[in-house]
XYZ file of C-alpha atoms in Angstrom:
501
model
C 0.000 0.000 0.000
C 1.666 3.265 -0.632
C 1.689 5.103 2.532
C 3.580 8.794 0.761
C 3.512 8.622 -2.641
C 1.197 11.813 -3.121
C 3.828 14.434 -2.772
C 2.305 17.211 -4.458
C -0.763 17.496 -2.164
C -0.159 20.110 0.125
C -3.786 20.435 0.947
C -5.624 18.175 3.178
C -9.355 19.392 2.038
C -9.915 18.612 -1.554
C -10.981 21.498 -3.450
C -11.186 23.438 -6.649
C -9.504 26.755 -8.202
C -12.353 28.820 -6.946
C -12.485 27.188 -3.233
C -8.573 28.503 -3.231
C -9.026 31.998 -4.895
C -12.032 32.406 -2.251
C -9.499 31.760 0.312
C -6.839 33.817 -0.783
C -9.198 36.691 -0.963
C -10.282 36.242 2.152
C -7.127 35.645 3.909
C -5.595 39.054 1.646
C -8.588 40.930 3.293
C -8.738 39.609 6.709
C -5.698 41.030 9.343
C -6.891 38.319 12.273
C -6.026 35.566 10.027
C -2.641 36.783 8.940
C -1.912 37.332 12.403
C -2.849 33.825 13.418
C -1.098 32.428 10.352
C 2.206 34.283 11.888
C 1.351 32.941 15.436
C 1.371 29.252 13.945
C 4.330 29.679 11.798
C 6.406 29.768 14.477
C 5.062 25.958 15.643
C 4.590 24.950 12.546
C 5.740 25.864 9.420
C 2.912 24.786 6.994
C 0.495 26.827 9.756
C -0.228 29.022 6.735
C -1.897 25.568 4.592
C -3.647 24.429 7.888
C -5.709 27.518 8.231
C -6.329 27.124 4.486
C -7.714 23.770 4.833
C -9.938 24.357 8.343
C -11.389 27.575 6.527
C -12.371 25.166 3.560
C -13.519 22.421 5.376
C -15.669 25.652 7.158
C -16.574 27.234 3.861
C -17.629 23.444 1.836
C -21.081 22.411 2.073
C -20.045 18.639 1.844
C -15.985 19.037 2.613
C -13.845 15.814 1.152
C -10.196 15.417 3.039
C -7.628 13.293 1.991
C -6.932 10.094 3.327
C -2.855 10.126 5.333
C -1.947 7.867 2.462
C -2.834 10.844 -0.178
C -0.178 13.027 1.988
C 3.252 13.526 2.801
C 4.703 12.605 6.032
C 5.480 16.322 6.419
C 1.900 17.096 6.201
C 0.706 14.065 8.280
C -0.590 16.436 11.263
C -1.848 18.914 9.343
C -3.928 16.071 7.553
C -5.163 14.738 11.206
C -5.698 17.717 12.744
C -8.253 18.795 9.897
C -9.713 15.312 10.017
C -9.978 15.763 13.787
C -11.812 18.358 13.300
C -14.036 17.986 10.837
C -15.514 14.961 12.439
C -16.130 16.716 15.756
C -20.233 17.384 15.820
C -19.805 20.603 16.923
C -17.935 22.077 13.942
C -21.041 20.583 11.797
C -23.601 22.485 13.785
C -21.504 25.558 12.934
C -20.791 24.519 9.006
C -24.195 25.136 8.829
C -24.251 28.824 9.236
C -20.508 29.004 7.529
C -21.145 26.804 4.165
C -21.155 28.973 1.444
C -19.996 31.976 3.208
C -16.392 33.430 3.453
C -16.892 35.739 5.963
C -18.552 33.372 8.237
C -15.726 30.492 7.618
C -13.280 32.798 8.606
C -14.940 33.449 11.950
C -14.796 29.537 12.261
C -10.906 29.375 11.219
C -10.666 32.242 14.073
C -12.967 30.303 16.439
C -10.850 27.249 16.403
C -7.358 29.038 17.365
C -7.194 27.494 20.566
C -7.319 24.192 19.387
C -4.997 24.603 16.689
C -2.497 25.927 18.803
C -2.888 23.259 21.546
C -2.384 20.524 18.535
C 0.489 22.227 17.045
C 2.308 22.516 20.551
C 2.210 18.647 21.129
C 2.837 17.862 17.306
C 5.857 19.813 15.943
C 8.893 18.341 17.977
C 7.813 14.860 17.640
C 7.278 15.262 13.463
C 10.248 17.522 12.924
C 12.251 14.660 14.170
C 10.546 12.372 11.776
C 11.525 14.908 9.353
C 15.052 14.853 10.035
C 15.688 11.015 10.265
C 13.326 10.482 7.008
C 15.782 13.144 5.321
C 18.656 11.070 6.268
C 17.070 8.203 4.796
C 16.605 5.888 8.267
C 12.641 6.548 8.741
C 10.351 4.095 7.084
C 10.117 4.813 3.473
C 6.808 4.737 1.825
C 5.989 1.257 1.182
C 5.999 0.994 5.124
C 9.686 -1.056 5.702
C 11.651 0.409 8.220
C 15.484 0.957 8.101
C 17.702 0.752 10.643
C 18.367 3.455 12.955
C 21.436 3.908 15.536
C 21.439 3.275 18.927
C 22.124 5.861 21.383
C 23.092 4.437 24.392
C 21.652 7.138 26.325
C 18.735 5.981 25.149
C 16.523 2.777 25.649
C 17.013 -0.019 22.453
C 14.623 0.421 19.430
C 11.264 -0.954 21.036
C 11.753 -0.173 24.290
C 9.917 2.514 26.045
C 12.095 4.594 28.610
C 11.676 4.053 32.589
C 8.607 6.229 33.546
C 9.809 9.272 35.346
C 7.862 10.342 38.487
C 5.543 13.262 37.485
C 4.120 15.799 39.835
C 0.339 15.790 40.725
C -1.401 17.693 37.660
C -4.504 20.205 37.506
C -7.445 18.554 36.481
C -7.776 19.038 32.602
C -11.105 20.385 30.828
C -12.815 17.735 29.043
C -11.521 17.276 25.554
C -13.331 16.524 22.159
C -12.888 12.543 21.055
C -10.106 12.092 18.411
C -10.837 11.015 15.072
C -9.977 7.594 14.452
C -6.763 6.930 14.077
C -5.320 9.785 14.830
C -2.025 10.348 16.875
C -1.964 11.690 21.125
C -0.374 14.697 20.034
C -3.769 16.002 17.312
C -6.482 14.098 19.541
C -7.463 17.200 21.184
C -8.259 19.489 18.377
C -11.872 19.186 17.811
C -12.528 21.171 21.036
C -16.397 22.275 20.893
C -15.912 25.856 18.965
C -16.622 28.909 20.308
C -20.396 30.313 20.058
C -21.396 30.789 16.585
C -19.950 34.515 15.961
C -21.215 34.470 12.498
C -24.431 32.721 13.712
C -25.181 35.414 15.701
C -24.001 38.373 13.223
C -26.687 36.640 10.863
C -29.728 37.579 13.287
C -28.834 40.720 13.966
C -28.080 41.855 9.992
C -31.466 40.160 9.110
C -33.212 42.159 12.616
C -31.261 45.593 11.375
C -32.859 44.851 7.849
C -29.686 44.825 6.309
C -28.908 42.991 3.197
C -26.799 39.523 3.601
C -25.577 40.043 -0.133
C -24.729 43.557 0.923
C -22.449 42.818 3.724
C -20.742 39.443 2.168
C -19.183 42.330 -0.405
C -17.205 43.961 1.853
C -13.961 43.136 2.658
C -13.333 41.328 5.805
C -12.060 43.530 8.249
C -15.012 46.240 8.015
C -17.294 43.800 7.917
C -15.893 42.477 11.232
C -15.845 45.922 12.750
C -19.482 46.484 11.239
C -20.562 43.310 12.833
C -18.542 44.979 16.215
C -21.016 48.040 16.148
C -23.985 45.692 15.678
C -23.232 43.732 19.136
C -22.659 47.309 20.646
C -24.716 49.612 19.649
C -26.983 51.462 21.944
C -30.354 49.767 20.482
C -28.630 46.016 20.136
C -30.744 45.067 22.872
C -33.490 45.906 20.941
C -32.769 43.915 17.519
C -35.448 41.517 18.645
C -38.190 44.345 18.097
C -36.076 45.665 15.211
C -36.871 42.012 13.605
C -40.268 41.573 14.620
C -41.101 45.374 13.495
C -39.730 44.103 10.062
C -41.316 41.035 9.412
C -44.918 42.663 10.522
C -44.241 44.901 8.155
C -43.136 42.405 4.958
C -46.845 40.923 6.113
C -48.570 43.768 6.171
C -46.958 44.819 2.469
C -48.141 41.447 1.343
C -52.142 41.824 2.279
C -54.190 42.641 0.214
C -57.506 44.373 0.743
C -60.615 42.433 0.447
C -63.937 44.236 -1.553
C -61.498 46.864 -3.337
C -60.800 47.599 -7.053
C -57.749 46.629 -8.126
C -54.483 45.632 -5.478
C -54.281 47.835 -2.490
C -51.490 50.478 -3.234
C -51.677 53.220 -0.398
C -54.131 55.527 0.986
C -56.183 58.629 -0.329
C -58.904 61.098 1.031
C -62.483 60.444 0.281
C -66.025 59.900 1.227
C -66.615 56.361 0.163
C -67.536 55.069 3.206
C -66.914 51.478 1.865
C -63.251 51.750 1.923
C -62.539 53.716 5.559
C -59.173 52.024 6.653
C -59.859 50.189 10.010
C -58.808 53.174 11.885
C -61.237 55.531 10.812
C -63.850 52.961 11.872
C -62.451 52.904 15.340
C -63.417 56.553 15.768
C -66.798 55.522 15.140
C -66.770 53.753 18.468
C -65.841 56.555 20.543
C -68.490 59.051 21.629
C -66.093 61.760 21.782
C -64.716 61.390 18.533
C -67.773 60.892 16.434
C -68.638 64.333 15.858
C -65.118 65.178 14.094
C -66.068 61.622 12.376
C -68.919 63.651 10.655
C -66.863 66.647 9.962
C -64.029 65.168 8.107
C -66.935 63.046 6.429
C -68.815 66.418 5.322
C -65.104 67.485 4.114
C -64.193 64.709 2.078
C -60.896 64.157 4.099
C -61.797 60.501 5.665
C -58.697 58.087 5.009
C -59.935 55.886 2.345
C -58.005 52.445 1.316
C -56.342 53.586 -2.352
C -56.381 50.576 -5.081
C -54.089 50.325 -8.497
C -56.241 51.510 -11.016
C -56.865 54.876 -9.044
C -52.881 55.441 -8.338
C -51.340 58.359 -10.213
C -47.806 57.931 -11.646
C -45.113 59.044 -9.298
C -44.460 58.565 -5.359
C -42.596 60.485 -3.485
C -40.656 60.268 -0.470
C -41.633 57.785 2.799
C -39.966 60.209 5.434
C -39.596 59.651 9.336
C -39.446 62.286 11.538
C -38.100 60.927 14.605
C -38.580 62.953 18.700
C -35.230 61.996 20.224
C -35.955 64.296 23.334
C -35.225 63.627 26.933
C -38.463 62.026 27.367
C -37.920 59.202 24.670
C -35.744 57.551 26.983
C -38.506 56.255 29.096
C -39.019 52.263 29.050
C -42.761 51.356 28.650
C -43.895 47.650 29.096
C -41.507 44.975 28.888
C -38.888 47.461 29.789
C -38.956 48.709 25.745
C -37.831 52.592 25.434
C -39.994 54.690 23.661
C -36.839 55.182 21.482
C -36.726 51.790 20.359
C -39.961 51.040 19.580
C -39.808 54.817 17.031
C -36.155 53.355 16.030
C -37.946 50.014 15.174
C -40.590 51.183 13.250
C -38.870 53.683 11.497
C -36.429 50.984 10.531
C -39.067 49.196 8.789
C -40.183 52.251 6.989
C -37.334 52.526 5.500
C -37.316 48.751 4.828
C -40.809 49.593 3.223
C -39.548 52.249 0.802
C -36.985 49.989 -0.367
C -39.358 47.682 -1.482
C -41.325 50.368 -3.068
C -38.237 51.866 -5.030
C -39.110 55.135 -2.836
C -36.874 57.740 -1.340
C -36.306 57.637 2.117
C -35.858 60.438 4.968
C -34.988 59.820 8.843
C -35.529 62.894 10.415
C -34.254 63.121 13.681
C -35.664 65.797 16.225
C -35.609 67.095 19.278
C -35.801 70.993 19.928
C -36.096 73.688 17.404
C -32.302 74.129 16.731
C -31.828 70.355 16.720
C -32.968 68.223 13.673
C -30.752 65.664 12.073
C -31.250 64.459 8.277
C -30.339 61.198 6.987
C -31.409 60.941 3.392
C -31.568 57.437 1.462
C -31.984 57.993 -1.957
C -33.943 54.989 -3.971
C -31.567 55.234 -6.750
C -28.753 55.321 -4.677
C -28.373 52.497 -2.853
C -24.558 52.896 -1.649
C -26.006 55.760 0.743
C -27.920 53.342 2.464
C -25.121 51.076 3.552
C -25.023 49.694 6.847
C -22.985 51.968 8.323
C -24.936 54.950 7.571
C -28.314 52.790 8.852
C -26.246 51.957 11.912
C -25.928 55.717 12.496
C -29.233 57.344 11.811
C -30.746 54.761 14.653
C -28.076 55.210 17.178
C -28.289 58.996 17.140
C -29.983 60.964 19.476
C -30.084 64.245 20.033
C -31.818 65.426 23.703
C -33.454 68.257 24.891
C -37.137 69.640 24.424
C -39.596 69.292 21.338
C -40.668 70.883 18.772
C -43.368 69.774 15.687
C -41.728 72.543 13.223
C -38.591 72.280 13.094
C -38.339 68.487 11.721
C -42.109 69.220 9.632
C -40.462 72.234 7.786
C -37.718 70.041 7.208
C -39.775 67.322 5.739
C -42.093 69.776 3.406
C -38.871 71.451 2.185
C -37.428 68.238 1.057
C -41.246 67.236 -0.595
C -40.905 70.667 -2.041
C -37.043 69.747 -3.288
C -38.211 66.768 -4.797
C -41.250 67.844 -6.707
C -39.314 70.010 -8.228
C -36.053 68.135 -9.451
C -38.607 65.121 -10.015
C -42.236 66.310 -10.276
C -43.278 63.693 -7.933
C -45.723 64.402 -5.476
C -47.980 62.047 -2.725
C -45.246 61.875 -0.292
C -45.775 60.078 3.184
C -44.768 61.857 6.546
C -44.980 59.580 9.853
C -44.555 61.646 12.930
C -43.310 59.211 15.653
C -43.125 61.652 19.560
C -44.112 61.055 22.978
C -44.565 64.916 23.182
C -47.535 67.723 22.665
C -46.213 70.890 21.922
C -47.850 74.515 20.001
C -47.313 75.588 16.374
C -47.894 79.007 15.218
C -51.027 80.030 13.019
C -48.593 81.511 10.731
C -46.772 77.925 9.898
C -49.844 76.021 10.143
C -51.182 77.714 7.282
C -48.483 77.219 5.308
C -48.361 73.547 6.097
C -51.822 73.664 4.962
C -50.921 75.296 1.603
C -48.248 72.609 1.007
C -50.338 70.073 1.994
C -52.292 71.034 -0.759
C -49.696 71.758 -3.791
C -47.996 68.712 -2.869
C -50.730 66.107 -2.010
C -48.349 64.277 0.830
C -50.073 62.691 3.815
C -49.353 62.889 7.549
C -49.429 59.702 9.527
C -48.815 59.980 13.042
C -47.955 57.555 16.076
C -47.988 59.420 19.979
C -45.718 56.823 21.942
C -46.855 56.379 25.538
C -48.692 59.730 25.474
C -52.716 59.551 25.031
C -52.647 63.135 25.357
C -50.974 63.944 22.370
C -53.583 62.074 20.384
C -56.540 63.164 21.641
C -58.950 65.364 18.991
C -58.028 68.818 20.233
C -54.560 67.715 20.296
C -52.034 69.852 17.737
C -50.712 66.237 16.674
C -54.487 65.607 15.366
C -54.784 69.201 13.597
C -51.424 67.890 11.591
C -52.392 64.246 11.041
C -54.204 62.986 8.234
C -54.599 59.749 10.350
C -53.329 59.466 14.122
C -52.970 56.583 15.963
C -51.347 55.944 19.932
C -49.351 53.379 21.222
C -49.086 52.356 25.131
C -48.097 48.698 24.889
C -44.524 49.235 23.334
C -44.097 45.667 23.361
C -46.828 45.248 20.150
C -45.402 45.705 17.275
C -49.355 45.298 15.422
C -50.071 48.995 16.611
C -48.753 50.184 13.580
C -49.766 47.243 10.890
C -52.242 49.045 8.604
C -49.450 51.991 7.891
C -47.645 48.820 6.337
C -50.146 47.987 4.435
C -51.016 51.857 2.806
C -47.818 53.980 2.411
């Protein structure tokens, strides 16, 4: 049986040109692995060809290795360490969420560094001996018939193991992984259980964040790594469960259709037809107090009426979220959720929304007069709305009082802006506060007059504050449709403006 014969293969992990230009890219881009590579060297000096084969064995759906009789005796441990590991259940669980995904093998390679350096400290002496004698021709040659070696007679005869020394009582050891079959004392250890699934976890909170997967795998390693950093640490990480759960309400909301309309469901208009009042309208209907201004909006024409295709005009404009990031947005509601979060969430999945609707999108952040924020994300621009510049419109805030017209002027002026670069009208405003504050006469009738010109609507959500949504409330003179939120733990409050804008 040839035992050595394959000396070319200096790869335990079978794979193909692309496999090894994946790596290279990845280890070109990726400082950590370099570094790690330089850290092994010193042990070992085909460290550089190990890493290449664990981050393949990572990055393979259905990894083949070579058998020790396809390899070298040089590359013997390399080929049992990587067959070690592979065979360890614990680096399957974690090939799931790294097949097919560069970034994510890497974290694996990197996950695995303890192990690899415990293997490589028990391996090297013993096969860099083997090295030597097999240069000087007195180590078994391939076909397995061993040559004579000479005796030092400081040293036992040739199948004789040395007197045991006494040893000193040893710690207790952690448990270790099984070794694969076969494999030598000093690789047995390798397939210690990984660390937790880095990669695993950077995968809920991108898809929670609404970020897109194919986005991220494009950048190079090392700002993805620090981008996946910022995720784990950013003020509203605690929060990317309600980030998630905001967005996936809102992909079923976008996906309902209305039942009894003409045409699909496309958004929202003003009417009379009292056959297609939105489900919030109908609410007011229930409440004594609210039924007269029911009547008068009716009279008026300005109930919010479900909108189907064959009514929409060409043209959208922008979705745009004006965001209160006062003191008072700090305050945790039920389930300990900040009023912050739950805006953040849902203006997260706004933006989501005009994604998906090839629509501009505005985060306007807010606080008092002299302190608004703009973070624009052009639809045909999709580099602006990387996840960097995502990360940092939700993790700003800005403190200090309220005020309605300071982020509204904003909003109209950039309505205005694009109506008349683009000529598209029927914007969407959402006002997300916890606040009730005054507006002039002056500016309100202005804000009237652009209403007008401009046909945009004005949505608005009071967060923890009934007040501020009450009929005589200044929110309700602004809002086309008004709407208040107590339990910030329900992410449904907000479902039908997923469904119109």
């Amino acid at each position: 049986m040839n035992t050595g014969g394959h000396e070319g293969h200096t790869a335990a992990v079978v794979a193909d040109d692309y496999d090894r230009a994946t790596w290279r890219e990845t280890y070109g881009r990726s400082a950590a692995l370099r570094e790690l590579a330089e850290e092994l060297g010193a042990r070992d000096a085909h460290a550089a060809d190990l890493l290449a084969d664990v981050f393949l064995a990572a990055y393979k759906t259905g990894p083949r290795l070579r058998g020790p009789e396809e390899m070298p005796a040089s590359r013997l441990v390399q080929q049992r360490v990587v067959a070690s590991l592979v065979e360890s259940p614990d680096f399957a669980v974690l090939r799931r969420e790294s097949a097919g995904d560069p970034y994510a093998a890497a974290l694996t390679v990197l996950a695995q560094a303890s192990a690899l350096r415990r293997s490589l400290e028990r391996a090297p002496d013993a096969r860099d001996a083997r090295d030597a004698r097999r240069q000087e021709g007195r180590t078994p040659d391939p076909a397995g018939r061993a040559e004579a070696v000479p005796h030092n007679p400081g040293q036992p005869p040739p199948g004789q193991l040395p007197p045991r020394a006494p040893q000193a009582p040893q710690a207790p050891q952690a448990p270790q992984a099984p070794a694969a079959p076969g494999a030598p004392g000093a690789v047995r250890q390798v397939a210690a259980p990984p660390a937790p699934g880095e990669a695993r976890e950077e995968a809920a909170l991108v898809r929670a964040w609404g970020m897109d997967p194919g986005e991220l795998e494009r950048l190079p390693y090392d700002e993805r790594a620090r981008l996946a950093e910022r995720l784990r640490t950013s003020r509203l990480a605690r929060w990317a469960e309600l980030i998630g759960r905001f967005r996936r309400m809102a992909d079923g909301e976008r996906a309902r259709k209305v039942e009894n309309t003409t045409g699909e469901l496309v958004g929202v208009t003003l009417g009379d037809d009292l056959s297609r009042l939105i489900p919030s309208e109908l609410a007011h209907l229930g409440l004594p107090e609210l039924r007269a201004v029911f009547a008068a909006r009716y009279a008026a024409g300005e109930l919010m009426l479900y909108e189907s295709q064959d009514e929409r005009p060409r043209g959208r404009g922008a979705v745009i979220a004006c965001v209160d990031t006062s003191h008072s947005m700090y305050e945790a509601g039920p389930g300990g959720v900040t009023r912050e979060a739950w805006a953040k969430a849902c203006a997260l999945a706004l933006l989501d929304q005009a994604r998906h609707a090839g629509r501009d999108f505005v985060g306007i952040l807010f606080s008092a007069a002299d302190k608004v924020r703009v973070f624009r994300f052009p639809a045909g621009e999709p580099g602006t709305a990387g996840p960097g510049r995502v990360l940092d419109f939700a993790e700003s805030f800005l403190g200090g009082g309220t005020s309605y017209q300071a982020p509204l002027s904003a909003a109209g002026e950039l309505l205005e802006e694009e109506f008349a670069h683009a000529a598209r009208t029927r914007g969407d405003i959402v006002m997300l506060t916890d606040d009730e504050c005054e507006v002039t006469e002056e500016w309100m009738r202005g804000w009237r007059d652009a209403k007008r010109r401009l046909g945009f609507r004005v949505f608005g959500v009071a967060i923890g504050a009934p007040r501020a949504a009450e009929a005589d409330s200044v929110l309700d003179a602004l809002c086309d449709n008004l709407r208040s939120v107590e339990d910030l733990t329900d992410v449904h409050a907000a479902a039908d403006l997923f469904r119109v804008i």
